Short mmCIF file of C-alpha atoms (C1' of nucleotides) in Angstrom, two decimals:
data_model
loop_
_atom_site.label_atom_id
_atom_site.label_comp_id
_atom_site.label_asym_id
_atom_site.label_seq_id
_atom_site.Cartn_x
_atom_site.Cartn_y
_atom_site.Cartn_z
CA MET A 293 48.27 23.67 -20.63
CA LYS A 294 49.73 27.04 -19.12
CA ARG A 295 47.43 29.84 -20.17
CA THR A 296 47.22 33.42 -19.36
CA TYR A 297 43.70 35.18 -18.91
CA ILE A 298 43.02 38.15 -20.91
CA ALA A 299 42.34 40.25 -17.35
CA ASP A 300 45.89 39.65 -16.51
CA LEU A 301 47.58 40.57 -19.74
CA LYS A 302 48.81 43.80 -18.05
CA ASP A 303 51.12 41.90 -16.03
CA HIS A 304 52.71 40.09 -18.94
CA VAL A 305 53.64 42.80 -21.42
CA GLY A 306 56.53 41.87 -23.62
CA GLN A 307 56.33 38.10 -22.56
CA GLU A 308 55.05 35.39 -24.91
CA VAL A 309 51.48 33.89 -23.44
CA THR A 310 49.01 31.61 -24.60
CA ILE A 311 45.38 32.53 -24.35
CA ALA A 312 42.56 30.02 -24.51
CA GLY A 313 39.27 31.09 -25.63
CA TRP A 314 36.52 31.77 -28.32
CA LEU A 315 36.71 33.70 -31.52
CA TYR A 316 34.72 36.79 -31.04
CA ASN A 317 35.08 38.47 -34.21
CA LYS A 318 37.95 38.74 -36.78
CA ARG A 319 38.77 41.59 -39.36
CA SER A 320 41.50 41.54 -42.12
CA SER A 321 43.22 44.30 -44.19
CA GLY A 322 45.56 42.69 -46.99
CA LYS A 323 48.27 40.81 -45.30
CA VAL A 324 47.07 41.53 -41.74
CA ARG A 325 44.57 39.70 -39.90
CA PHE A 326 42.97 40.70 -36.58
CA VAL A 327 41.80 37.76 -34.66
CA LEU A 328 39.35 38.88 -31.61
CA VAL A 329 39.39 36.28 -28.62
CA ARG A 330 37.15 36.19 -25.74
CA ASP A 331 38.02 34.11 -22.77
CA GLY A 332 35.58 35.07 -20.26
CA THR A 333 37.61 37.64 -18.51
CA GLY A 334 37.92 40.03 -21.53
CA ILE A 335 38.47 40.43 -25.23
CA CYS A 336 42.02 40.62 -26.70
CA GLN A 337 43.24 41.33 -30.41
CA ALA A 338 45.80 38.75 -31.77
CA THR A 339 47.50 40.60 -34.81
CA ALA A 340 48.76 38.18 -37.45
CA PHE A 341 51.27 39.83 -40.32
CA LYS A 342 51.50 37.52 -43.37
CA PRO A 343 55.22 37.97 -43.95
CA GLU A 344 56.24 37.05 -40.48
CA LEU A 345 54.15 34.06 -39.98
CA ASP A 346 53.87 30.41 -41.07
CA PRO A 347 51.62 30.34 -44.01
CA ALA A 348 49.71 27.42 -42.66
CA ILE A 349 48.93 29.51 -39.45
CA PHE A 350 48.11 32.58 -41.53
CA ASP A 351 45.72 30.54 -43.61
CA LEU A 352 44.00 28.90 -40.41
CA CYS A 353 43.27 32.69 -39.33
CA ASP A 354 41.03 33.08 -42.19
CA SER A 355 39.38 29.75 -41.66
CA LEU A 356 38.03 30.59 -38.29
CA ASP A 357 34.47 31.21 -37.79
CA GLN A 358 32.52 33.15 -35.15
CA GLU A 359 32.82 31.01 -31.65
CA THR A 360 35.41 28.66 -32.69
CA SER A 361 37.24 27.63 -29.63
CA ILE A 362 40.96 28.26 -30.30
CA THR A 363 44.40 28.69 -28.22
CA VAL A 364 46.43 31.80 -29.46
CA THR A 365 50.17 32.38 -28.51
CA GLY A 366 52.22 35.63 -28.98
CA VAL A 367 54.04 38.12 -27.29
CA VAL A 368 52.02 40.95 -25.43
CA LYS A 369 52.31 44.48 -26.36
CA ALA A 370 50.46 47.35 -24.97
CA PHE A 371 48.51 48.90 -27.85
CA GLU A 372 46.01 51.80 -27.11
CA LYS A 373 43.66 51.29 -30.20
CA ALA A 374 43.17 47.77 -29.11
CA PRO A 375 40.02 46.55 -27.39
CA GLY A 376 41.33 46.30 -23.69
CA GLY A 377 44.41 48.20 -24.56
CA PHE A 378 46.71 44.95 -25.09
CA GLU A 379 47.01 43.00 -28.31
CA LEU A 380 48.99 39.81 -28.91
CA GLY A 381 51.57 39.45 -31.66
CA LEU A 382 50.33 36.23 -33.06
CA LYS A 383 53.00 33.47 -33.27
CA ASN A 384 50.63 30.27 -33.10
CA LEU A 385 46.96 29.58 -33.32
CA ALA A 386 45.28 26.17 -32.82
CA ILE A 387 41.88 25.15 -33.13
CA VAL A 388 40.26 23.36 -30.10
CA GLY A 389 36.68 23.13 -31.44
CA VAL A 390 35.22 24.32 -34.73
CA SER A 391 31.81 26.45 -35.03
CA LYS A 392 29.81 26.42 -37.96
CA ASP A 393 27.19 29.07 -38.70
CA TYR A 394 26.97 30.66 -35.14
CA PRO A 395 23.17 32.04 -34.99
CA ILE A 396 24.03 35.33 -33.10
CA THR A 397 26.04 37.45 -35.43
CA PRO A 398 27.65 40.69 -34.44
CA LYS A 399 24.30 42.59 -35.70
CA GLU A 400 21.15 43.45 -34.31
CA HIS A 401 18.58 40.56 -33.25
CA GLY A 402 15.27 40.45 -32.06
CA VAL A 403 14.40 39.55 -28.28
CA ALA A 404 12.41 36.19 -29.18
CA PHE A 405 15.36 34.78 -31.21
CA LEU A 406 17.70 35.71 -28.56
CA MET A 407 15.76 34.23 -25.60
CA GLU A 408 15.64 31.19 -27.88
CA ASN A 409 19.41 30.92 -27.97
CA ARG A 410 19.84 32.23 -24.26
CA HIS A 411 22.43 29.57 -24.00
CA LEU A 412 24.62 31.26 -26.54
CA TRP A 413 23.22 34.97 -25.85
CA LEU A 414 25.19 34.81 -22.59
CA ARG A 415 28.44 34.92 -24.73
CA SER A 416 27.44 38.28 -25.68
CA SER A 417 29.37 41.17 -24.23
CA ARG A 418 26.25 43.04 -22.72
CA GLN A 419 24.83 39.79 -21.37
CA HIS A 420 28.39 39.06 -19.68
CA ALA A 421 28.44 42.29 -18.30
CA ILE A 422 25.06 42.17 -16.90
CA MET A 423 25.88 38.85 -15.36
CA ARG A 424 28.99 39.97 -13.55
CA ILE A 425 26.94 43.03 -12.09
CA ARG A 426 24.50 40.24 -10.93
CA HIS A 427 27.17 38.66 -9.42
CA GLN A 428 28.45 41.59 -7.50
CA VAL A 429 24.96 42.45 -6.39
CA ILE A 430 24.75 39.07 -4.86
CA ARG A 431 28.22 39.44 -3.28
CA ALA A 432 27.16 42.85 -1.99
CA VAL A 433 23.85 41.42 -0.44
CA ARG A 434 26.03 38.76 1.32
CA ASP A 435 28.61 40.98 2.68
CA PHE A 436 26.08 43.49 3.92
CA PHE A 437 24.20 41.07 6.24
CA ASP A 438 27.31 39.11 7.17
CA ASP A 439 29.16 42.13 8.13
CA GLN A 440 26.29 43.07 10.30
CA GLY A 441 26.20 39.90 12.32
CA PHE A 442 23.15 38.11 10.19
CA THR A 443 23.40 34.44 10.22
CA LEU A 444 22.25 32.85 6.87
CA ILE A 445 19.51 30.36 7.52
CA ASP A 446 17.96 29.35 4.28
CA SER A 447 14.14 28.20 4.03
CA PRO A 448 12.79 25.23 2.27
CA ILE A 449 11.67 25.49 -1.27
CA LEU A 450 9.25 22.55 -1.06
CA THR A 451 6.38 23.62 1.51
CA ALA A 452 3.25 22.17 2.51
CA ASN A 453 1.14 25.12 2.35
CA ALA A 454 0.52 28.51 0.57
CA CYS A 455 2.34 31.21 2.70
CA GLU A 456 0.28 34.06 2.34
CA GLY A 457 -2.70 32.24 0.79
CA THR A 458 -3.26 34.61 -1.91
CA SER A 459 -0.75 33.89 -4.80
CA THR A 460 -1.08 31.28 -7.43
CA LEU A 461 1.63 28.67 -6.58
CA PHE A 462 3.28 25.87 -8.48
CA GLU A 463 1.89 22.53 -7.41
CA THR A 464 3.82 19.30 -7.03
CA GLU A 465 3.58 15.97 -5.74
CA TYR A 466 5.38 15.04 -2.70
CA PHE A 467 5.04 11.24 -1.62
CA GLY A 468 1.48 11.03 -2.18
CA GLU A 469 0.57 14.54 -0.79
CA LYS A 470 0.31 17.90 -2.38
CA ALA A 471 3.25 20.32 -2.12
CA TYR A 472 4.15 23.62 -3.03
CA LEU A 473 7.20 25.43 -4.40
CA SER A 474 7.97 28.43 -1.83
CA GLN A 475 6.81 32.10 -3.07
CA SER A 476 8.60 33.24 0.07
CA GLY A 477 10.92 32.26 3.08
CA GLN A 478 9.19 34.66 5.30
CA LEU A 479 7.59 32.45 7.79
CA TYR A 480 10.34 30.26 8.17
CA ASN A 481 12.52 33.27 8.65
CA GLU A 482 10.27 34.61 11.37
CA ALA A 483 11.10 31.27 13.38
CA ALA A 484 15.07 31.51 12.53
CA ALA A 485 15.12 35.10 13.96
CA MET A 486 13.60 33.85 17.20
CA ALA A 487 16.59 31.46 17.49
CA PHE A 488 19.39 33.58 16.12
CA GLY A 489 18.12 37.23 16.52
CA LYS A 490 19.31 38.57 12.79
CA VAL A 491 18.77 36.29 10.08
CA TYR A 492 18.54 36.31 6.22
CA CYS A 493 17.67 33.57 3.58
CA PHE A 494 18.41 33.69 0.00
CA GLY A 495 17.15 31.50 -2.64
CA PRO A 496 14.76 30.98 -5.41
CA THR A 497 11.22 31.79 -5.07
CA PHE A 498 8.40 30.63 -7.39
CA ARG A 499 5.19 32.61 -8.46
CA ALA A 500 2.81 30.81 -10.71
CA GLU A 501 0.78 34.06 -11.44
CA LYS A 502 0.14 34.25 -15.24
CA SER A 503 1.95 37.61 -15.14
CA LYS A 504 3.42 38.90 -18.35
CA THR A 505 5.40 42.09 -17.78
CA ARG A 506 9.15 43.12 -18.00
CA ARG A 507 9.10 43.03 -14.16
CA HIS A 508 8.07 39.46 -13.79
CA LEU A 509 9.41 35.89 -13.74
CA THR A 510 7.98 32.75 -12.65
CA GLU A 511 11.21 31.76 -10.83
CA PHE A 512 13.34 34.51 -9.16
CA TRP A 513 15.83 34.95 -6.62
CA MET A 514 14.98 36.78 -3.25
CA VAL A 515 16.96 37.71 -0.51
CA GLU A 516 14.86 38.12 2.99
CA PRO A 517 16.40 39.66 6.09
CA GLU A 518 14.35 39.16 9.32
CA VAL A 519 15.07 40.94 12.75
CA ALA A 520 13.80 40.16 16.42
CA PHE A 521 13.00 43.21 18.32
CA MET A 522 13.25 45.39 15.26
CA ASP A 523 10.10 48.19 14.36
CA LEU A 524 8.99 49.43 11.10
CA GLU A 525 11.13 52.75 11.45
CA GLU A 526 14.40 50.40 12.20
CA ASP A 527 13.11 48.06 9.22
CA MET A 528 13.25 51.25 6.66
CA ASP A 529 16.44 52.31 8.07
CA LEU A 530 17.84 48.78 7.47
CA ALA A 531 16.44 48.69 3.94
CA GLU A 532 17.84 52.12 2.93
CA ALA A 533 21.30 51.27 4.30
CA PHE A 534 21.22 47.98 2.38
CA ILE A 535 20.21 49.41 -0.82
CA GLU A 536 22.85 52.17 -0.76
CA PHE A 537 25.41 49.60 0.01
CA VAL A 538 24.36 47.47 -2.73
CA VAL A 539 24.33 50.10 -5.27
CA GLN A 540 27.64 51.96 -4.19
CA ARG A 541 29.33 48.47 -4.19
CA VAL A 542 28.46 47.87 -7.74
CA LEU A 543 29.42 51.53 -8.62
CA SER A 544 32.89 51.01 -7.21
CA ARG A 545 33.37 47.30 -8.51
CA CYS A 546 31.67 47.23 -11.89
CA ALA A 547 32.80 50.33 -13.59
CA PRO A 548 34.01 48.53 -17.00
CA GLU A 549 30.78 46.34 -17.11
CA LEU A 550 28.76 49.47 -16.48
CA LYS A 551 30.79 51.27 -19.29
CA VAL A 552 30.08 48.04 -21.66
CA ILE A 553 26.19 48.62 -21.20
CA GLU A 554 26.43 52.29 -21.28
CA ARG A 555 24.54 52.97 -18.16
CA ASP A 556 24.18 56.48 -16.76
CA VAL A 557 26.00 55.99 -13.50
CA THR A 558 25.38 59.65 -12.26
CA LYS A 559 21.84 58.34 -11.63
CA LEU A 560 23.33 55.50 -9.37
CA ALA A 561 25.56 57.90 -7.53
CA ASN A 562 22.80 59.63 -6.25
CA VAL A 563 21.48 56.86 -4.42
CA LYS A 564 22.52 57.81 -0.76
CA ARG A 565 20.63 57.95 2.26
CA PRO A 566 18.28 59.00 3.57
CA PHE A 567 15.57 58.09 1.14
CA PRO A 568 12.19 59.86 1.02
CA ARG A 569 9.62 58.16 3.31
CA LEU A 570 6.06 58.64 2.22
CA ARG A 571 2.79 57.48 4.15
CA TYR A 572 0.38 55.86 1.70
CA SER A 573 -1.92 58.60 2.60
CA ASP A 574 0.36 61.36 1.62
CA ALA A 575 1.36 59.36 -1.45
CA MET A 576 -2.38 59.48 -2.46
CA THR A 577 -2.23 63.31 -1.98
CA PHE A 578 1.10 63.29 -4.06
CA LEU A 579 -0.33 61.36 -7.01
CA ALA A 580 -3.30 63.31 -7.32
CA GLU A 581 -1.32 66.38 -7.77
CA LYS A 582 0.87 64.61 -10.32
CA LYS A 583 -2.21 63.32 -12.04
CA ALA A 584 -3.43 66.83 -12.53
CA GLU A 585 0.13 68.04 -13.41
CA PHE A 586 0.84 65.30 -15.97
CA ALA A 587 -2.79 65.90 -17.39
CA LYS A 588 -1.75 69.27 -18.63
CA SER A 589 1.78 68.41 -20.06
CA ASP A 590 2.80 68.77 -23.63
CA ASP A 591 4.10 65.07 -23.60
CA GLU A 592 1.64 62.53 -24.78
CA GLU A 593 3.27 59.58 -22.60
CA LEU A 594 2.83 61.99 -19.50
CA ARG A 595 -0.81 62.54 -20.40
CA LYS A 596 -1.16 58.77 -20.91
CA LEU A 597 0.24 58.14 -17.78
CA SER A 598 -1.81 60.52 -15.97
CA ALA A 599 -5.01 58.54 -17.03
CA ASP A 600 -3.76 55.49 -15.30
CA ILE A 601 -2.72 57.12 -12.01
CA LEU A 602 -4.96 56.34 -8.94
CA LYS A 603 -6.81 53.78 -11.48
CA ASN A 604 -7.35 51.71 -8.31
CA GLY A 605 -9.11 54.14 -6.12
CA PRO A 606 -8.64 55.03 -2.48
CA GLY A 607 -8.00 52.24 -0.16
CA ASP A 608 -6.69 49.98 -2.76
CA ASP A 609 -2.87 48.89 -3.60
CA LEU A 610 -0.92 51.04 -5.67
CA GLY A 611 -1.03 50.13 -9.39
CA ALA A 612 1.64 50.24 -11.94
CA ALA A 613 1.21 53.96 -13.07
CA ASP A 614 1.15 54.96 -9.52
CA GLU A 615 4.73 53.58 -8.89
CA THR A 616 5.92 54.76 -12.13
CA ALA A 617 4.84 58.43 -11.25
CA ILE A 618 6.66 58.15 -7.75
CA GLY A 619 9.72 56.53 -9.16
CA MET A 620 9.88 59.18 -11.87
CA SER A 621 9.49 62.01 -9.46
CA HIS A 622 12.47 61.02 -7.36
CA ASP A 623 16.26 60.72 -8.06
CA ARG A 624 16.28 58.05 -5.34
CA PRO A 625 14.42 54.86 -4.04
CA VAL A 626 11.13 56.17 -2.22
CA MET A 627 9.85 54.16 0.92
CA VAL A 628 5.93 54.39 0.87
CA HIS A 629 4.63 53.05 4.16
CA ARG A 630 1.31 52.29 6.08
CA TYR A 631 -0.71 50.94 3.35
CA PRO A 632 -4.37 49.94 4.02
CA ALA A 633 -4.33 47.07 6.26
CA ALA A 634 -7.09 45.32 3.92
CA VAL A 635 -5.22 45.05 0.90
CA LYS A 636 -1.87 43.69 2.60
CA ALA A 637 -0.89 40.16 3.77
CA PHE A 638 -2.49 38.66 7.17
CA TYR A 639 0.89 38.74 9.07
CA MET A 640 1.26 42.29 8.80
CA LYS A 641 0.90 44.29 12.21
CA ASN A 642 -1.64 47.02 12.33
CA ASP A 643 -0.51 50.41 12.91
CA PRO A 644 -1.52 50.92 16.74
CA ALA A 645 -2.26 54.67 15.77
CA ASP A 646 -4.60 53.66 13.19
CA PRO A 647 -5.54 49.97 12.86
CA ASN A 648 -6.98 50.66 9.25
CA PHE A 649 -3.35 50.72 8.18
CA ALA A 650 -0.52 48.19 8.23
CA LEU A 651 3.10 48.70 9.42
CA CYS A 652 4.49 47.94 6.30
CA VAL A 653 6.84 49.49 3.62
CA ASP A 654 7.37 49.31 -0.22
CA VAL A 655 10.42 50.60 -1.58
CA ILE A 656 9.96 51.99 -5.14
CA ALA A 657 13.01 52.29 -7.34
CA PRO A 658 13.58 55.30 -9.73
CA GLU A 659 13.78 55.16 -13.56
CA GLY A 660 10.37 52.97 -13.87
CA VAL A 661 11.51 49.90 -12.26
CA GLY A 662 9.11 49.61 -9.43
CA GLU A 663 8.89 47.95 -6.36
CA ILE A 664 12.20 46.33 -5.35
CA ILE A 665 11.53 45.65 -1.68
CA GLY A 666 8.34 44.67 0.44
CA GLY A 667 8.07 44.42 3.75
CA GLY A 668 7.26 45.60 7.37
CA GLN A 669 6.63 44.76 11.01
CA ARG A 670 4.80 41.33 11.65
CA GLU A 671 2.08 40.90 13.96
CA GLU A 672 3.24 39.37 17.26
CA ASP A 673 0.17 39.02 19.26
CA LEU A 674 -1.27 35.62 19.13
CA SER A 675 -5.03 36.23 19.26
CA VAL A 676 -4.69 39.00 16.86
CA LEU A 677 -2.66 36.81 14.51
CA GLU A 678 -5.43 34.04 14.87
CA GLY A 679 -7.96 36.46 14.07
CA LYS A 680 -6.31 37.70 10.80
CA ILE A 681 -5.48 33.94 9.66
CA ALA A 682 -9.62 33.35 10.17
CA GLN A 683 -10.36 36.87 8.57
CA HIS A 684 -8.31 35.73 5.35
CA GLY A 685 -10.16 32.50 5.17
CA LEU A 686 -6.77 30.44 5.91
CA SER A 687 -6.73 27.26 7.77
CA GLY A 688 -5.76 27.53 11.51
CA ASP A 689 -4.14 24.06 11.32
CA ALA A 690 -1.47 25.05 8.51
CA PHE A 691 -0.15 27.80 10.68
CA LYS A 692 -0.05 25.95 13.98
CA TRP A 693 3.73 25.94 14.02
CA TYR A 694 3.74 29.43 12.79
CA ASN A 695 1.44 30.69 15.60
CA ASP A 696 3.77 28.81 18.22
CA LEU A 697 6.34 31.56 17.70
CA ARG A 698 3.59 33.82 19.36
CA ARG A 699 3.15 31.30 21.97
CA TYR A 700 6.60 31.05 23.24
CA GLY A 701 8.02 34.32 23.85
CA SER A 702 6.66 36.48 21.23
CA VAL A 703 8.67 39.43 20.33
CA PRO A 704 8.23 42.65 17.85
CA HIS A 705 10.03 41.66 14.90
CA SER A 706 10.25 42.99 11.07
CA GLY A 707 11.73 42.27 7.83
CA PHE A 708 11.52 42.52 4.04
CA GLY A 709 12.32 40.80 0.79
CA MET A 710 14.26 42.16 -2.04
CA GLY A 711 14.11 40.80 -5.44
CA ILE A 712 17.57 40.23 -7.03
CA GLU A 713 16.49 40.57 -10.49
CA ARG A 714 14.66 43.74 -9.89
CA MET A 715 17.48 45.18 -8.25
CA VAL A 716 19.95 43.86 -10.95
CA GLY A 717 17.32 45.34 -13.58
CA TRP A 718 17.44 48.95 -12.01
CA VAL A 719 21.36 48.85 -11.44
CA THR A 720 21.94 47.82 -15.20
CA GLY A 721 19.05 49.65 -16.70
CA ALA A 722 18.09 46.32 -18.48
CA HIS A 723 14.64 46.71 -20.14
CA HIS A 724 13.46 43.42 -18.75
CA VAL A 725 14.33 41.38 -15.77
CA ARG A 726 14.61 38.48 -18.03
CA GLU A 727 17.95 39.82 -19.13
CA THR A 728 19.26 40.01 -15.24
CA ILE A 729 18.95 36.18 -14.94
CA PRO A 730 20.95 33.31 -16.58
CA PHE A 731 18.15 31.24 -17.60
CA PRO A 732 14.65 33.17 -17.11
CA ARG A 733 11.65 31.20 -16.23
CA MET A 734 8.53 33.02 -17.57
CA MET A 735 5.02 32.29 -18.31
CA GLU A 736 5.06 29.68 -21.04
CA LYS A 737 8.52 29.54 -21.32
CA ILE A 738 10.93 26.97 -19.89
CA TRP A 739 13.34 26.23 -22.28
CA PRO A 740 16.49 26.66 -22.74
"C1'" U B 272 -7.61 36.07 -18.08
"C1'" C B 273 -8.25 40.76 -20.94
"C1'" C B 274 -6.33 45.03 -24.02
"C1'" C B 275 -2.88 46.68 -27.95
"C1'" G B 276 1.06 45.09 -31.84
"C1'" G B 277 3.61 41.69 -34.93
"C1'" A B 278 5.04 37.10 -38.11
"C1'" U B 279 8.35 38.31 -45.53
"C1'" A B 280 15.91 34.98 -46.97
"C1'" G B 281 20.04 32.20 -41.26
"C1'" C B 282 19.47 37.23 -38.76
"C1'" U B 283 17.19 42.42 -38.61
"C1'" C B 284 13.67 44.68 -41.57
"C1'" A B 285 11.22 47.56 -46.37
"C1'" G B 286 7.46 46.26 -49.60
"C1'" U B 287 3.24 52.49 -52.38
"C1'" C B 288 -3.06 51.80 -55.26
"C1'" G B 289 -4.09 44.20 -54.92
"C1'" G B 290 -0.39 43.40 -60.56
"C1'" U B 291 4.61 37.66 -60.66
"C1'" A B 292 9.76 39.50 -54.10
"C1'" G B 293 13.96 43.85 -52.12
"C1'" A B 294 18.02 45.71 -48.68
"C1'" G B 295 21.90 45.49 -44.95
"C1'" C B 296 24.41 41.83 -42.23
"C1'" A B 297 25.71 36.60 -42.11
"C1'" G B 298 27.35 32.59 -45.69
"C1'" C B 299 30.66 31.78 -50.29
"C1'" U B 300 34.53 33.82 -54.27
"C1'" G B 301 38.15 37.66 -54.89
"C1'" G B 302 40.55 42.55 -53.47
"C1'" C B 303 43.40 45.66 -49.63
"C1'" U B 304 49.91 45.80 -44.38
"C1'" G B 305 46.57 48.50 -38.55
"C1'" U B 306 41.11 46.87 -38.63
"C1'" U B 307 37.62 48.75 -34.33
"C1'" A B 308 29.53 46.02 -35.85
"C1'" A B 309 36.15 47.40 -40.90
"C1'" C B 310 35.67 48.58 -46.25
"C1'" C B 311 35.13 47.48 -51.78
"C1'" A B 312 33.51 44.12 -55.86
"C1'" G B 313 30.73 39.60 -57.14
"C1'" C B 314 27.80 35.04 -56.15
"C1'" G B 315 24.27 31.85 -53.75
"C1'" G B 316 19.74 32.05 -50.85
"C1'" G B 317 12.10 32.62 -50.18
"C1'" C B 318 5.70 27.30 -48.57
"C1'" C B 319 5.79 35.93 -47.68
"C1'" G B 320 3.27 31.70 -40.10
"C1'" G B 321 -1.21 27.72 -41.14
"C1'" G B 322 -6.26 27.12 -43.13
"C1'" G B 323 -10.44 29.50 -45.17
"C1'" G B 324 -12.54 33.58 -47.93
"C1'" U B 325 -13.02 38.10 -51.86
"C1'" U B 326 -10.78 38.76 -56.65
"C1'" C B 327 -9.08 37.67 -63.51
"C1'" G B 328 -4.96 38.24 -59.88
"C1'" A B 329 -3.61 38.45 -52.64
"C1'" G B 330 2.87 39.39 -49.24
"C1'" U B 331 -0.94 43.26 -49.40
"C1'" C B 332 -8.14 43.16 -48.18
"C1'" C B 333 -11.64 39.89 -44.95
"C1'" C B 334 -12.26 35.59 -41.30
"C1'" U B 335 -9.93 32.17 -38.08
"C1'" C B 336 -6.22 29.34 -35.68
"C1'" U B 337 -1.24 29.44 -34.13
"C1'" C B 338 3.14 31.57 -32.20
"C1'" C B 339 5.90 35.95 -30.54
"C1'" G B 340 6.33 40.83 -28.41
"C1'" G B 341 4.48 44.82 -25.07
"C1'" G B 342 0.99 46.25 -21.21
"C1'" A B 343 -3.18 45.37 -17.33
"C1'" G B 344 -4.46 42.62 -12.96
"C1'" C B 345 -0.96 40.40 -9.09
"C1'" C B 346 3.48 40.86 -7.13
"C1'" A B 347 9.62 41.02 -5.41
#
RNA sequence: UCCCGGAUAGCUCAGUCGGUAGAGCAGCUGGCUGUUAACCAGCGGGCCGGGGGUUCGAGUCCCUCUCCGGGAGCCA
């Protein structure tokens, strides 16, 4: 069947075309029928006038239920008031597959109901727009690294040992031995960087922690660049250039989608280098000031936030309230660097200027999204690394191959990991990351 | 694992002081020649999450279980 996509209607004004899609909605007024069809590329209104049409076809228009798959033939007209700016003067219509009692009506629904119908929810215009933005984010990620000479070296998903030794992993059986679903490709990335210089990996990542917040998924997609001979400062340069590129690319390529989801794009337009860089110790001072400031606020929400700021105490990792306070106080992402070494992973290199702190960075997005990037400079000295592995109570045997990277021509190197869903969540303003992945996997939720 | 909130029609919700169950949308029937989540009139639709208790009487109060949502910790 020769068919025309709704996105291409602008090239067919005055011509008769056939659109193949699904009934999005229909409206009527006396002897007029408006049949709204979506085909994945857009929504188009086909208009039927009773006196000008075969009565059987006109009646067929009335019989259509939401999401019935149909083909519609007619002449394309430019019509400003129609969704998309074009309409079809309906000449013929055929049902491909009926749809009875489609659960998602064009009205409000609750999250639990929509999640149970995720396989159908994806047809809704808001979800459709978010997935198209996700696609462009992923394209931008690949283009950014590809254009800068990075080589894509994907890391394994099945691994024999826990990478960082701390997180809860999904365990599976591998020919009689225990195996785990990867929680990061980083260790393998380091090996790849010693072979290719500049590398990145991009794939699914798994975390079995019983986390239940709008920022968490048990299965999410992470992109991780790793570069040999790169230090922390250059790592931060890379991270901010990367974020700027991705955000600006979405702004330039996804204007229609951003409009559908009613995203305030002025906030994204601000996302230009340089981003503020804040030492952990300075972040502590900043947070103490914010805590005092918010405590005196008239806004009850801010007073509540104030109570939770610096809850973790000095020397600890930042809490959720701390990230929120930092994020909301800036109009672009903030890079917090040099956290206390004690709270960071074993592979982080200590700051030679003060070994109590690690050469690491977290990028905190504005608008309450929280951390979108975590990274840093890796420890390249074999004996120091072995000491850290022992200190963290990890098995030396498990890291034999990893230590080889320090044994054979070790070099300073750095990298970071960015969660695609959090990035998409920030760019789209989605309330929960579950809307930014087609089929979210969450605590006790693996269906559909 | 912990803290908070919730469960009433297919969906989203209301339900006063404890007194026999309501609306909008969806569905069905009809009306309207330009609709924009169209509108107007009419009709059908209920194990009030499960169990127990208090009471003459429980959707409503108490206990408990189940499920769902939000958050904390942890993280991207």
